[in-house]
Coordinates of C-alpha atoms in Angstrom, one line a residue:
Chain A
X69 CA 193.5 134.8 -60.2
X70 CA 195.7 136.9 -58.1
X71 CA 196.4 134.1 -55.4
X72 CA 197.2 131.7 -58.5
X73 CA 199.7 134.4 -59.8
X74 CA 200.8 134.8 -56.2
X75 CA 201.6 130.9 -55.8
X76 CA 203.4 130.5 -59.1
X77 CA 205.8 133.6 -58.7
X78 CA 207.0 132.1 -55.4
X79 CA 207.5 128.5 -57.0
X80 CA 209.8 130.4 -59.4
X81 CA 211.5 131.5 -56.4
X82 CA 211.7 128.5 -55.2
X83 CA 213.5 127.1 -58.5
X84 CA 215.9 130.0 -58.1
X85 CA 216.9 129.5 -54.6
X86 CA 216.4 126.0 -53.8
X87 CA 220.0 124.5 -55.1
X88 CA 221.9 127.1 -53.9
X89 CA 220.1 126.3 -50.4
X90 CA 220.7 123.0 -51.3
X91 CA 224.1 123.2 -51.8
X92 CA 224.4 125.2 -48.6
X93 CA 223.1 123.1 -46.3
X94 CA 225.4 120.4 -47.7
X95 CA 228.4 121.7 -47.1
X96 CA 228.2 121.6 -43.5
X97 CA 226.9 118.1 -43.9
X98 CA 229.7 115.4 -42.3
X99 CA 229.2 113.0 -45.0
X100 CA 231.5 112.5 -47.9
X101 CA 229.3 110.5 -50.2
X102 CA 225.5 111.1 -51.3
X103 CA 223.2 113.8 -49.4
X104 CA 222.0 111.8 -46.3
X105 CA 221.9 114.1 -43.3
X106 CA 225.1 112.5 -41.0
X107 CA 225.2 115.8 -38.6
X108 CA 226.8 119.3 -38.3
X109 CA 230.4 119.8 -39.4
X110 CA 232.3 122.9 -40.4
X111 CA 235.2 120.2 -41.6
X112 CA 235.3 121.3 -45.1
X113 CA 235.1 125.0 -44.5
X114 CA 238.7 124.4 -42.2
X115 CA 239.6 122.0 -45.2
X116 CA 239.3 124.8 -47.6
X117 CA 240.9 127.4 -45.7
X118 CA 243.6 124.9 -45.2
X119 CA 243.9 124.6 -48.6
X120 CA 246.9 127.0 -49.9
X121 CA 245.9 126.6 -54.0
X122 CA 242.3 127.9 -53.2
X123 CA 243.7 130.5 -51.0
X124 CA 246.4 131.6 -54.3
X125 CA 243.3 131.7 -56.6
X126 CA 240.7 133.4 -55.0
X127 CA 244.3 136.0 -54.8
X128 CA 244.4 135.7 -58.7
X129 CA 240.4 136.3 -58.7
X130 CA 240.5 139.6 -56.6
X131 CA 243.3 140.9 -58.7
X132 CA 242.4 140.3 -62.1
X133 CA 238.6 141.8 -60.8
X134 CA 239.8 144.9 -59.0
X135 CA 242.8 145.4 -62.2
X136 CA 240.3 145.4 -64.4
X137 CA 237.2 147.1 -62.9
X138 CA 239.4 150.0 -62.2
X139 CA 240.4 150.1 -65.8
X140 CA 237.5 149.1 -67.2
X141 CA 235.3 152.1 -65.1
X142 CA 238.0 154.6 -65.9
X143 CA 237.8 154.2 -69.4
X144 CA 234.0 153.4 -70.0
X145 CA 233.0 156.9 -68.4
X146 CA 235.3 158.9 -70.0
X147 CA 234.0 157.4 -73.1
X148 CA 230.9 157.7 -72.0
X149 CA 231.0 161.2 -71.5
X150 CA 233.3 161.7 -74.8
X151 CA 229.9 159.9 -76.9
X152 CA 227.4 162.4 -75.7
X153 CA 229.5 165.4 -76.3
X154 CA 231.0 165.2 -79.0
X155 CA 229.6 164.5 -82.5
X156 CA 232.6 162.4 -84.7
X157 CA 232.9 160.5 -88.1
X158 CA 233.2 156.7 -86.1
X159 CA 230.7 157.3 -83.9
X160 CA 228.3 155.4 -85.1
X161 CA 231.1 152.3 -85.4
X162 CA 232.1 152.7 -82.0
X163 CA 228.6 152.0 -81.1
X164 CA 228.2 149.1 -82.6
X165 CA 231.7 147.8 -81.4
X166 CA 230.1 148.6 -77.9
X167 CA 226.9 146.3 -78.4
X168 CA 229.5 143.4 -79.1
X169 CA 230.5 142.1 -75.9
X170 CA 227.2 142.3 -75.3
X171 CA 225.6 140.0 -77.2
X172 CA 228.4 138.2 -78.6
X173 CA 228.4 134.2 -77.3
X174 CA 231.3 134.3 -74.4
X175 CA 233.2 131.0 -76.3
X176 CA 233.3 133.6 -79.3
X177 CA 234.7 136.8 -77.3
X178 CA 236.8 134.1 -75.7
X179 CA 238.4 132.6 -79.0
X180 CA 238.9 135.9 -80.5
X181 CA 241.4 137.3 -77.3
X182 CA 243.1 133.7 -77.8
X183 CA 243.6 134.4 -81.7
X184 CA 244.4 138.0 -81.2
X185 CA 246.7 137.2 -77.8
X186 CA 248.6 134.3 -80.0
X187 CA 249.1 136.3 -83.2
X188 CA 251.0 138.7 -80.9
X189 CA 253.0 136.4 -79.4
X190 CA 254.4 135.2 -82.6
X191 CA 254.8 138.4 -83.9
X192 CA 256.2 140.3 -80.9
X193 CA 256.9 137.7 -78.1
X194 CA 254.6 139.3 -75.6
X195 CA 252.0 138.5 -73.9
X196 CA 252.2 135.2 -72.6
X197 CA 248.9 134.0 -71.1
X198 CA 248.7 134.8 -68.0
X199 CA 247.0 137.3 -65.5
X200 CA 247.6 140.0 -67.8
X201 CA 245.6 138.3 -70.6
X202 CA 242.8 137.8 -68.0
X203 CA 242.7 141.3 -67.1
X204 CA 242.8 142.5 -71.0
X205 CA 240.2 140.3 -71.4
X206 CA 237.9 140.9 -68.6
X207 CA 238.4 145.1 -69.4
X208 CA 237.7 144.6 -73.3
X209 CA 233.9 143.1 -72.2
X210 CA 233.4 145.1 -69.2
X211 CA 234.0 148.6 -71.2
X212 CA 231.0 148.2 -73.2
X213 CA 229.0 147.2 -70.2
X214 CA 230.3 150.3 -67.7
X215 CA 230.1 152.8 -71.0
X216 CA 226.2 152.0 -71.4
X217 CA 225.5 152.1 -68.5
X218 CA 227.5 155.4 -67.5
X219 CA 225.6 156.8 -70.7
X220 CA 222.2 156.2 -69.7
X221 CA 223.0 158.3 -66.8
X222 CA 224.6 161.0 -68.6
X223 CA 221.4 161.3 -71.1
X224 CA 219.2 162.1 -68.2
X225 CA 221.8 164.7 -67.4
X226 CA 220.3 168.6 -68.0
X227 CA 222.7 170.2 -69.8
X228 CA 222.1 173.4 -68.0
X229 CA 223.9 172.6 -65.0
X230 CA 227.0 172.6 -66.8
X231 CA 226.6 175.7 -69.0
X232 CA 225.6 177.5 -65.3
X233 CA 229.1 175.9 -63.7
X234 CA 231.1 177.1 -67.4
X235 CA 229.2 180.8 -67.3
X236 CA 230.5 180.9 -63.6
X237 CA 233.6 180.5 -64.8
X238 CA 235.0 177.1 -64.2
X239 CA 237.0 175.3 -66.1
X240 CA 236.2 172.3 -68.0
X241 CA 238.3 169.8 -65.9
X242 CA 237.1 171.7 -62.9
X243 CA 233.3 171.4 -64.4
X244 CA 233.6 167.7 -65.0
X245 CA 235.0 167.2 -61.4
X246 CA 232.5 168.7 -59.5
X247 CA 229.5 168.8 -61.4
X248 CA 229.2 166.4 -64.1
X249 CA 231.0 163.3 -61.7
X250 CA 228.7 163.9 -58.8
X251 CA 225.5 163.9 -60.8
X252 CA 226.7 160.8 -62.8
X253 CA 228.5 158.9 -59.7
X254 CA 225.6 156.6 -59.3
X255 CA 226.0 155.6 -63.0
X256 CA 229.6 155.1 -62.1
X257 CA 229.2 153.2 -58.8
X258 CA 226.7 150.8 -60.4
X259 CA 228.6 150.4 -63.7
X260 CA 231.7 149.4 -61.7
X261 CA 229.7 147.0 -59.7
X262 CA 228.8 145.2 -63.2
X263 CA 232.0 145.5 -64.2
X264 CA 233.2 143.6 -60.4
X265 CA 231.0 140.9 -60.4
X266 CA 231.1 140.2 -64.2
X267 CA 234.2 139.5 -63.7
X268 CA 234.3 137.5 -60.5
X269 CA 231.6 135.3 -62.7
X270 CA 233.0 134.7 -66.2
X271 CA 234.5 131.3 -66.9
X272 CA 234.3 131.7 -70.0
X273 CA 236.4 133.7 -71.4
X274 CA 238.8 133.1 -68.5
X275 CA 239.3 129.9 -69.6
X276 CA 240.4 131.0 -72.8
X277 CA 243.0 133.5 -72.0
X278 CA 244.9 132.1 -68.7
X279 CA 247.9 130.0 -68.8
X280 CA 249.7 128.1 -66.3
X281 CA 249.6 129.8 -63.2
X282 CA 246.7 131.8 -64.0
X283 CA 244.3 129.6 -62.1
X284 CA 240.5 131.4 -60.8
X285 CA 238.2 130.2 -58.7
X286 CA 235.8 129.6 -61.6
X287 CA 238.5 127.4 -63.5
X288 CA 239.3 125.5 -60.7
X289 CA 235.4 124.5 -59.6
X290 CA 235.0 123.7 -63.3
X291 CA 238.5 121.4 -63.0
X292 CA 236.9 120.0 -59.5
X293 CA 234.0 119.1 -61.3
X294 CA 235.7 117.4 -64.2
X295 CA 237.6 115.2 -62.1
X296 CA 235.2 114.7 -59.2
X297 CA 233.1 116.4 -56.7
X298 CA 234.3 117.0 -52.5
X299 CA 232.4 118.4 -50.5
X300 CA 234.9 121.6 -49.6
X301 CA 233.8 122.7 -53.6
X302 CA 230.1 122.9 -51.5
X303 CA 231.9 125.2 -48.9
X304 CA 233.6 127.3 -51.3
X305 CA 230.8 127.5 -53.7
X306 CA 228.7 128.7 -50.3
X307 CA 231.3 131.5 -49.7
X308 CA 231.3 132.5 -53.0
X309 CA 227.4 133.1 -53.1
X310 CA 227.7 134.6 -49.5
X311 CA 229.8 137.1 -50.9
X312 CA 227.8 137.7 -53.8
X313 CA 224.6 138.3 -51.5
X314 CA 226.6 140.6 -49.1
X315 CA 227.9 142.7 -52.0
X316 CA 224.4 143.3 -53.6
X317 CA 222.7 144.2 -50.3
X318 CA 225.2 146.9 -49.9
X319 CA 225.1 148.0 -53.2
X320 CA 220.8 148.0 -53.0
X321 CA 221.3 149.9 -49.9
X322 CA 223.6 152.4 -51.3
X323 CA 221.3 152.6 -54.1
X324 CA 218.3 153.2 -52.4
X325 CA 219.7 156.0 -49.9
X326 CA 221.0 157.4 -53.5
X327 CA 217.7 157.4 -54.8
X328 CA 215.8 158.7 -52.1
X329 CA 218.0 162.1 -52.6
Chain B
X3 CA 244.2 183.2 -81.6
X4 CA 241.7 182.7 -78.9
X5 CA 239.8 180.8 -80.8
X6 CA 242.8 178.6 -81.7
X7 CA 243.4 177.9 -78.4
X8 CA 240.3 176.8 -77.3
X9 CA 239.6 174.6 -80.2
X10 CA 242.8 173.3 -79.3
X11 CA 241.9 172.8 -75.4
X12 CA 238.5 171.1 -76.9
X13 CA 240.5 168.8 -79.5
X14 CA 242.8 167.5 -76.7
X15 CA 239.5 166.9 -73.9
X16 CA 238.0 164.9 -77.1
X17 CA 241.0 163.0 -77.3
X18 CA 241.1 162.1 -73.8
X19 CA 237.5 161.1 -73.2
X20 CA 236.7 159.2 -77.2
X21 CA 240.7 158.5 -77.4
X22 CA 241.2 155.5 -74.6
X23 CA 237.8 153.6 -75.4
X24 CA 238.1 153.8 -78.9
X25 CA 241.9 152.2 -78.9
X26 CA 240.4 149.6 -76.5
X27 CA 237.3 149.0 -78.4
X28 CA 239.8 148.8 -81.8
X29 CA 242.4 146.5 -80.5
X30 CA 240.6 144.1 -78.6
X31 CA 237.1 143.6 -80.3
X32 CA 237.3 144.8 -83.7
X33 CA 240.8 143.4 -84.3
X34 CA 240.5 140.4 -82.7
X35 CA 236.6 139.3 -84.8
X36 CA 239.1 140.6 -88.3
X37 CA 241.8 138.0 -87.4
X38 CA 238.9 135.0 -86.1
X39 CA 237.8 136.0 -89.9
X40 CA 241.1 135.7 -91.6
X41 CA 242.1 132.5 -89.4
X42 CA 238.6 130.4 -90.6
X43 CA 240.3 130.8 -94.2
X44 CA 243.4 129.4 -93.3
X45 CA 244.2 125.6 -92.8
X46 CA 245.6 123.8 -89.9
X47 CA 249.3 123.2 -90.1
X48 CA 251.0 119.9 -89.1
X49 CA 251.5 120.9 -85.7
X50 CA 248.1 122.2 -85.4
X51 CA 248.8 125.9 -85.8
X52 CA 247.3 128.1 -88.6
X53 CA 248.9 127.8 -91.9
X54 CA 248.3 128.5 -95.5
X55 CA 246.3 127.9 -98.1
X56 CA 243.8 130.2 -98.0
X57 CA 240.4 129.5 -99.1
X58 CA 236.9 128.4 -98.1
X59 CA 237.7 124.8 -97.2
X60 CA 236.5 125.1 -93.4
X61 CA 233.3 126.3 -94.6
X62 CA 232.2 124.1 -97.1
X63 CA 233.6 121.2 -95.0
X64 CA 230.6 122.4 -92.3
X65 CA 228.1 122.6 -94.7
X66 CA 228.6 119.5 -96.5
X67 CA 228.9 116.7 -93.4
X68 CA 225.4 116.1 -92.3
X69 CA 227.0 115.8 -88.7
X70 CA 227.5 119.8 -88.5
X71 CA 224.1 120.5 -89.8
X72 CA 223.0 118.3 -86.9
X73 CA 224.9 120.1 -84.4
X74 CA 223.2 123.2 -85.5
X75 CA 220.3 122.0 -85.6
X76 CA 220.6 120.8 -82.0
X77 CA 221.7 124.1 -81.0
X78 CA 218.8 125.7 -81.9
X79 CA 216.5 123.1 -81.1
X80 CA 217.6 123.0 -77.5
X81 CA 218.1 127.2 -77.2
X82 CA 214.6 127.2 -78.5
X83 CA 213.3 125.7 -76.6
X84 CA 214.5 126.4 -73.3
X85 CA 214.0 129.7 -74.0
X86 CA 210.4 129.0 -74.8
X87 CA 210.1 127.6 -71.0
X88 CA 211.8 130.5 -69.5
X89 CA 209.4 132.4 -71.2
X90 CA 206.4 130.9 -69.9
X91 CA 207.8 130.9 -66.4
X92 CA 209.1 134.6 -66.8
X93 CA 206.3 136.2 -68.0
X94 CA 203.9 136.1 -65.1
X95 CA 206.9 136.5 -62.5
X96 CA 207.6 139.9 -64.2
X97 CA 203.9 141.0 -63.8
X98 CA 203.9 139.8 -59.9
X99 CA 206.9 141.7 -59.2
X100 CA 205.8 144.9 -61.1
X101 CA 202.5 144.6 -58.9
X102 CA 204.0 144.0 -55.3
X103 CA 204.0 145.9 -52.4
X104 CA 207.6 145.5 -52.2
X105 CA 208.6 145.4 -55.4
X106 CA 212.2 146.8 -55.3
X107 CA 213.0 143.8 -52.8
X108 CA 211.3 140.9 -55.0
X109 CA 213.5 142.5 -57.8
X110 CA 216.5 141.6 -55.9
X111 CA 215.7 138.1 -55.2
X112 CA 215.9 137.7 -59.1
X113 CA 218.9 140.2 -59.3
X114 CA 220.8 137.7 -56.9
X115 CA 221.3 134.7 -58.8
X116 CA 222.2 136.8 -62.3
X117 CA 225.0 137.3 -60.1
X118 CA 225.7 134.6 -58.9
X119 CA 228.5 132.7 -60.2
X120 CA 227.6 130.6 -63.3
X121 CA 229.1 128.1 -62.5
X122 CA 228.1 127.6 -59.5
X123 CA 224.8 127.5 -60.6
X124 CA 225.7 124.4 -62.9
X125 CA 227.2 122.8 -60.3
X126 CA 224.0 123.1 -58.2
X127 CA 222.5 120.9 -60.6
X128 CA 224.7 118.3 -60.4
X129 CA 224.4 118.4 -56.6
X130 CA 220.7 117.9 -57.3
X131 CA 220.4 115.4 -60.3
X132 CA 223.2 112.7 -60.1
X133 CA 222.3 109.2 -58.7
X134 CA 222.8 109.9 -55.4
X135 CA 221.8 113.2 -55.6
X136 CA 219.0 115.2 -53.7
X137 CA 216.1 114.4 -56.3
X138 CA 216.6 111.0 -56.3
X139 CA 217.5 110.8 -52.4
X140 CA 213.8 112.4 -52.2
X141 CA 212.3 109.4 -55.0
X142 CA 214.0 106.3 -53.4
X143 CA 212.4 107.8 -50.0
X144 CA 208.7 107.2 -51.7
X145 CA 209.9 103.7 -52.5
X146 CA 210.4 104.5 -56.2
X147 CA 213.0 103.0 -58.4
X148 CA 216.2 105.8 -58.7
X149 CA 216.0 107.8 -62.1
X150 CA 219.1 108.2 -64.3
X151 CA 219.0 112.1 -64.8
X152 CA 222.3 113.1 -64.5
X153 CA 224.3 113.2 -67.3
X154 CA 220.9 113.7 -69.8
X155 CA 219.6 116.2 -72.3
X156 CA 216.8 116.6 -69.6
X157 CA 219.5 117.7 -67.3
X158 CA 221.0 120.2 -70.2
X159 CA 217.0 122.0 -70.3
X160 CA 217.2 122.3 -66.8
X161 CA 219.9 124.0 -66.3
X162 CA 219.7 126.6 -69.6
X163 CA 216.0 127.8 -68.1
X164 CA 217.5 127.9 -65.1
X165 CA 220.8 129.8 -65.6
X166 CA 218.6 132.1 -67.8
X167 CA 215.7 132.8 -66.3
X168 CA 216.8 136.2 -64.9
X169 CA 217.9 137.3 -67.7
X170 CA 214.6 137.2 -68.8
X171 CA 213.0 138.5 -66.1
X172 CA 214.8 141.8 -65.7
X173 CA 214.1 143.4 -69.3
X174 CA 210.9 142.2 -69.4
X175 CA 210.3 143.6 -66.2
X176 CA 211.6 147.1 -67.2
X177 CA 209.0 146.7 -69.8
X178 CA 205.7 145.5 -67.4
X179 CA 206.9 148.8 -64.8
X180 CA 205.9 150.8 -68.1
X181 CA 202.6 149.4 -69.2
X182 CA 200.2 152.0 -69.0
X183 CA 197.1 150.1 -67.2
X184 CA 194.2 152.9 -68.2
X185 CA 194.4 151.2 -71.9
X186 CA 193.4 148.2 -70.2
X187 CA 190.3 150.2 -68.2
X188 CA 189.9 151.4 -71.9
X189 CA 189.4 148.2 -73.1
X190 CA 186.9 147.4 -70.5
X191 CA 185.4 149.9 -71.2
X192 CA 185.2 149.0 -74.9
X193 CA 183.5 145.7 -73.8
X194 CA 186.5 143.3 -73.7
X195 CA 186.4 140.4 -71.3
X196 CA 189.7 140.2 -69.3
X197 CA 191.4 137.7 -72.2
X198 CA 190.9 139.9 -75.3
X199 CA 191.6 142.9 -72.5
X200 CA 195.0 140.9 -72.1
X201 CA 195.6 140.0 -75.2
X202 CA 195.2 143.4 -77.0
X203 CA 195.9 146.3 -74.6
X204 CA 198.6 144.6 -72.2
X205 CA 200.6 142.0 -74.1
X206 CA 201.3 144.3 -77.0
X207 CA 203.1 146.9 -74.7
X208 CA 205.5 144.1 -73.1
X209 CA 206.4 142.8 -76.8
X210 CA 209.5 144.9 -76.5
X211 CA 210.9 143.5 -73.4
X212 CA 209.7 140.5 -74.2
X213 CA 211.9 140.2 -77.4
X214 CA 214.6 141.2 -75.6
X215 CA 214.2 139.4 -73.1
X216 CA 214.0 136.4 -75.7
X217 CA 217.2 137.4 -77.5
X218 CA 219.1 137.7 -74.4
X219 CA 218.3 134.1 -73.4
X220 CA 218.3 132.5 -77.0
X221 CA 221.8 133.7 -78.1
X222 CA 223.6 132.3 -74.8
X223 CA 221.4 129.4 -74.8
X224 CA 222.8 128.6 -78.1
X225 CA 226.0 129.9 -77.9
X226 CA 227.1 128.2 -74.3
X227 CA 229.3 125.1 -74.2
X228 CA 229.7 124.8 -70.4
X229 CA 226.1 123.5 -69.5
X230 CA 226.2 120.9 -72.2
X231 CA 229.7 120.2 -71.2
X232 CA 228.7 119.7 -67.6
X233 CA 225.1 118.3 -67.3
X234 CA 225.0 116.3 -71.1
X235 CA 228.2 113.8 -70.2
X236 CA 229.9 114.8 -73.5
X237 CA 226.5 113.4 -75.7
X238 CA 225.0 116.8 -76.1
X239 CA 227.1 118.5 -78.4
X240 CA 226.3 121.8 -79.1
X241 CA 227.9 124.3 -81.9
X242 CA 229.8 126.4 -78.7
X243 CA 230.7 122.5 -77.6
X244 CA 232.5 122.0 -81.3
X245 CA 234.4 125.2 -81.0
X246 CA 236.0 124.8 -77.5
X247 CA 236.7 121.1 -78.8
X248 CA 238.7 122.8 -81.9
X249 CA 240.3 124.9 -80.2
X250 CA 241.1 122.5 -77.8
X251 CA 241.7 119.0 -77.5
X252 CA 241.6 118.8 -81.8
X253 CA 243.8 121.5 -82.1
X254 CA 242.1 122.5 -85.2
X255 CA 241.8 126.7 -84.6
X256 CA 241.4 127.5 -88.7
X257 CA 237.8 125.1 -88.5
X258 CA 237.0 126.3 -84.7
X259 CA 237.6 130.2 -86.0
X260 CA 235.0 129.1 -89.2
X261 CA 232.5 127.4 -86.6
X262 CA 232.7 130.7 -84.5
X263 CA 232.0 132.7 -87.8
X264 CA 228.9 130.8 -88.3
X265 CA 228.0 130.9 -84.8
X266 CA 228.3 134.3 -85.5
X267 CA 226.2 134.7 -88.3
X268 CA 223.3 133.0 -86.5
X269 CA 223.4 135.6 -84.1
X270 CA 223.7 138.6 -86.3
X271 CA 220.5 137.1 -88.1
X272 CA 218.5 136.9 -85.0
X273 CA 220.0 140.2 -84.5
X274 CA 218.8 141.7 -87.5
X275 CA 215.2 140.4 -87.6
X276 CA 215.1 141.7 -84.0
X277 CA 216.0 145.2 -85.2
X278 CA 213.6 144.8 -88.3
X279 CA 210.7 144.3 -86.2
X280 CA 211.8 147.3 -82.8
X281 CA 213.3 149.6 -85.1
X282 CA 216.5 151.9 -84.7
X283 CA 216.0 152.0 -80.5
X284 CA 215.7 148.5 -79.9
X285 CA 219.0 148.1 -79.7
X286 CA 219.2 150.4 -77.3
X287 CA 216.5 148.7 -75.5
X288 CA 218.7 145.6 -74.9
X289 CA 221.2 146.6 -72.7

């Protein structure tokens, strides 16, 4: 029974890594067409690289994720903290409004920054879609995903060590800065982490709210595959889970010397 | 006076920890779902913007062409279902990674392709499943005729499970590190043969994570457009399908903002019976 259990749980793992692998080992194939084997090439990585669009959207990519990461962390743990402390009369709404993004479909969040982005337009001239409206966009989902996450740190916060740090004298600014941040920075760190790489993956909603010029590395592999596959999408796609890889392992690390404490 | 002042100091810290989130929250989630509201009640102008009258047209145009209902229906069908095969191929993962040696590291094999870029992920499959793709490269070697799997609704199934699968696995997984095994002892004890020990001291404590689990597959299942859009070759339309179509290429946004209302609505009810049968925390639970 174990062994059988054993078995199928590293099938599934198979499934999960298998075309990624796949795709991997294609892209230093040096055939154009179809997956035969035609030997080693690293053609379509220098392709890529020469590649001055791919280059100016993986730009536009790294901005609009470190814009609105920043934002979106800044404002989901003060939030955070502001929903445990204090009681309010639209607490309760703004705690539905946080479950939203969450389990809203993406093509609805998406449609409703278009309607909202467009109504403003007409009525005020501004914004135009463009990296701005990405960044809006990306901060309005990742909030709700950095503020719950923040929270459930905060909750297993003891309540004591701040009343010790207030009897002692400190101010509250001084209080939040060097007790309550410390004991919540792993919250923080791992909400902002979320926030990063949910917005290095959304297509979605990206696709919604850019405009000319506006161009992501998720809207042009979606374009690519539209119009037809090459093999430097393999290379790029490759990178692109490299990256993701590399960035979990150090967070996992992080995490685990974090936990050990 | 004291007093004044620090009610005052308190007033302004409340204001600058609630005070940015709530604007954000306000004017770019709850403003933007009023005015997707007020634009499925409006009509599309002659240059395709949003125009006046005002009424219920978009809606009972949906519910009164059998084609809608079908596109519905085919969104559920197929989110369903392929949530139905993530959960059988799920479930037992979950309990093999709860139970390993090195757990935390098996965890991150499934935490790696969440992340991993979505569409990337899609793309995979086309790698895998067009003509002369890796499946069928693997076929023709065995001498068998090439199969046509790429675009199909076979491909669309594949893809769902396997976009979803994680997130699956990770709430049900918070749920299996929980179970508390001495029930199951308990129910050995009690003269249970491992099936009925399963069945009624196990199973019931992963229902939680399980539904969760569900819900978090189901609603993107049936809400995504990209998948279909990718892997079906534009004959698997699916309600998320529709709306990008309206609010793109048919420039239609009033009937689009109505479709995304009852998009909407299907999720709120899968929403609610959720919350019926979890209670007030099972929100909570989901995130």
């Amino acid at each position: 029974m174990k062994r059988l259990l054993a078995v199928y749980s590293w099938a599934i793992f198979a499934f999960l890594y298998l075309p990624i692998l796949v795709i991997a080992v294609l892209s230093f194939n040096r055939s154009r067409f179809g997956v035969s084997w035609t030997g080693f090439t690293l053609d379509w990585y220098n392709r890529l690289f020469a590649n001055e669009r791919v280059l100016e959207y993986l730009g536009n990519t790294l901005v609009v994720a470190v814009v609105s990461t920043a934002l979106a962390t800044t404002i989901g743990t003060l939030l955070a903290v502001g929903l445990v402390r204090y009681e309010f009369r639209l607490k309760s709404l703004l705690r539905y409004l946080l479950y939203v993004p969450v389990v809203v479909p993406d093509v609805v969040m998406g449609i409703s920054l278009l309607l909202l982005f467009n109504t403003l337009r007409d009525a005020i001239g501004w914004p135009r879609l463009s990296l701005l409206t990405i960044i809006l966009a990306h901060v309005s989902f990742q909030v709700a995903y950095v503020t719950l996450v923040v929270r459930a740190r905060l909750m297993l916060l003891d309540p004591a060590l701040e009343e010790a740090a207030q009897d002692l004298g400190a101010t509250g600014w001084r209080t939040f800065r060097e007790v309550t941040l410390p004991l919540i920075s792993p919250g923080v760190v791992s909400g902002a982490l979320l926030a990063f790489s949910l917005s290095l993956d959304d297509f979605v909603v990206t696709f919604f709210t850019s405009g000319s010029g506006s161009t992501t590395l998720p809207l042009y592999i979606y374009g690519k595959v539209k119009t037809g596959i090459t093999p430097d999408i393999h290379a790029l796609s490759t990178l692109m889970v490299g990256s993701t890889i590399l960035v979990l392992l150090l967070g996992w690390l992080f995490w685990r010397k974090g936990g050990t404490k | 006076m004291r007093e004044a002042a620090s009610l005052r100091r308190n007033l302004l810290r409340f204001l600058l920890t609630v005070g940015p989130g709530a604007l954000w929250l306000f004017a770019f989630v709850l403003l933007p779902s009023v005015l997707v509201l007020i634009a499925s009640l409006m009509s599309r102008g002659s240059f395709g913007q949003l125009a006046p009258p005002l009424g219920l047209h978009n809606y009972v145009r949906f519910f009164t062409e059998p084609l809608f209902w079908e596109i519905v229906g085919r969104s559920l069908w197929i989110g369903f279902w392929a949530t139905v095969l993530t959960v059988l191929l799920g479930y037992p993962l979950a309990f093999y990674i709860a139970q390993h040696r090195h757990k935390q590291f098996l965890l991150l094999l499934v935490i790696i392709p969440f992340f991993t870029n979505f569409l990337i992920r899609v793309y995979a499959w086309i790698v895998l499943l067009q003509r002369e793709g890796v499946v069928n490269a693997v076929i023709t070697a065995f001498g068998l005729p090439p199969a046509e799997l790429f675009p199909s609704s076979f491909a669309v199934y594949l893809a769902t499970v396997y976009t979803y699968l994680p997130f699956f696995v990770l709430p049900l997984y918070a749920a299996v590190e929980r179970i508390e095994w001495n029930q199951l002892e308990a129910a050995y004890d009690l003269g249970a043969g491992p099936l009925r020990g399963f069945w009624e001291a196990i199973f019931p404590q992963t229902l939680p994570g399980l539904l969760a689990g569900f819900l978090l597959t189901f609603i993107p299942a049936v809400g995504t457009f990209v998948i279909a859009d990718l892997l079906g070759g534009g004959k698997v339309i699916l309600i998320g399908n529709l709306i990008q179509q309206q609010f793109g290429a048919a420039q239609n946004w009033a009937f689009g903002a109505a479709c995304s209302m009852i998009l909407m609505g299907l999720v709120l009810l899968g929403l609610w019976l959720y919350a019926r049968s979890q209670g007030e925390r099972g929100l909570d639970e989901l995130v």
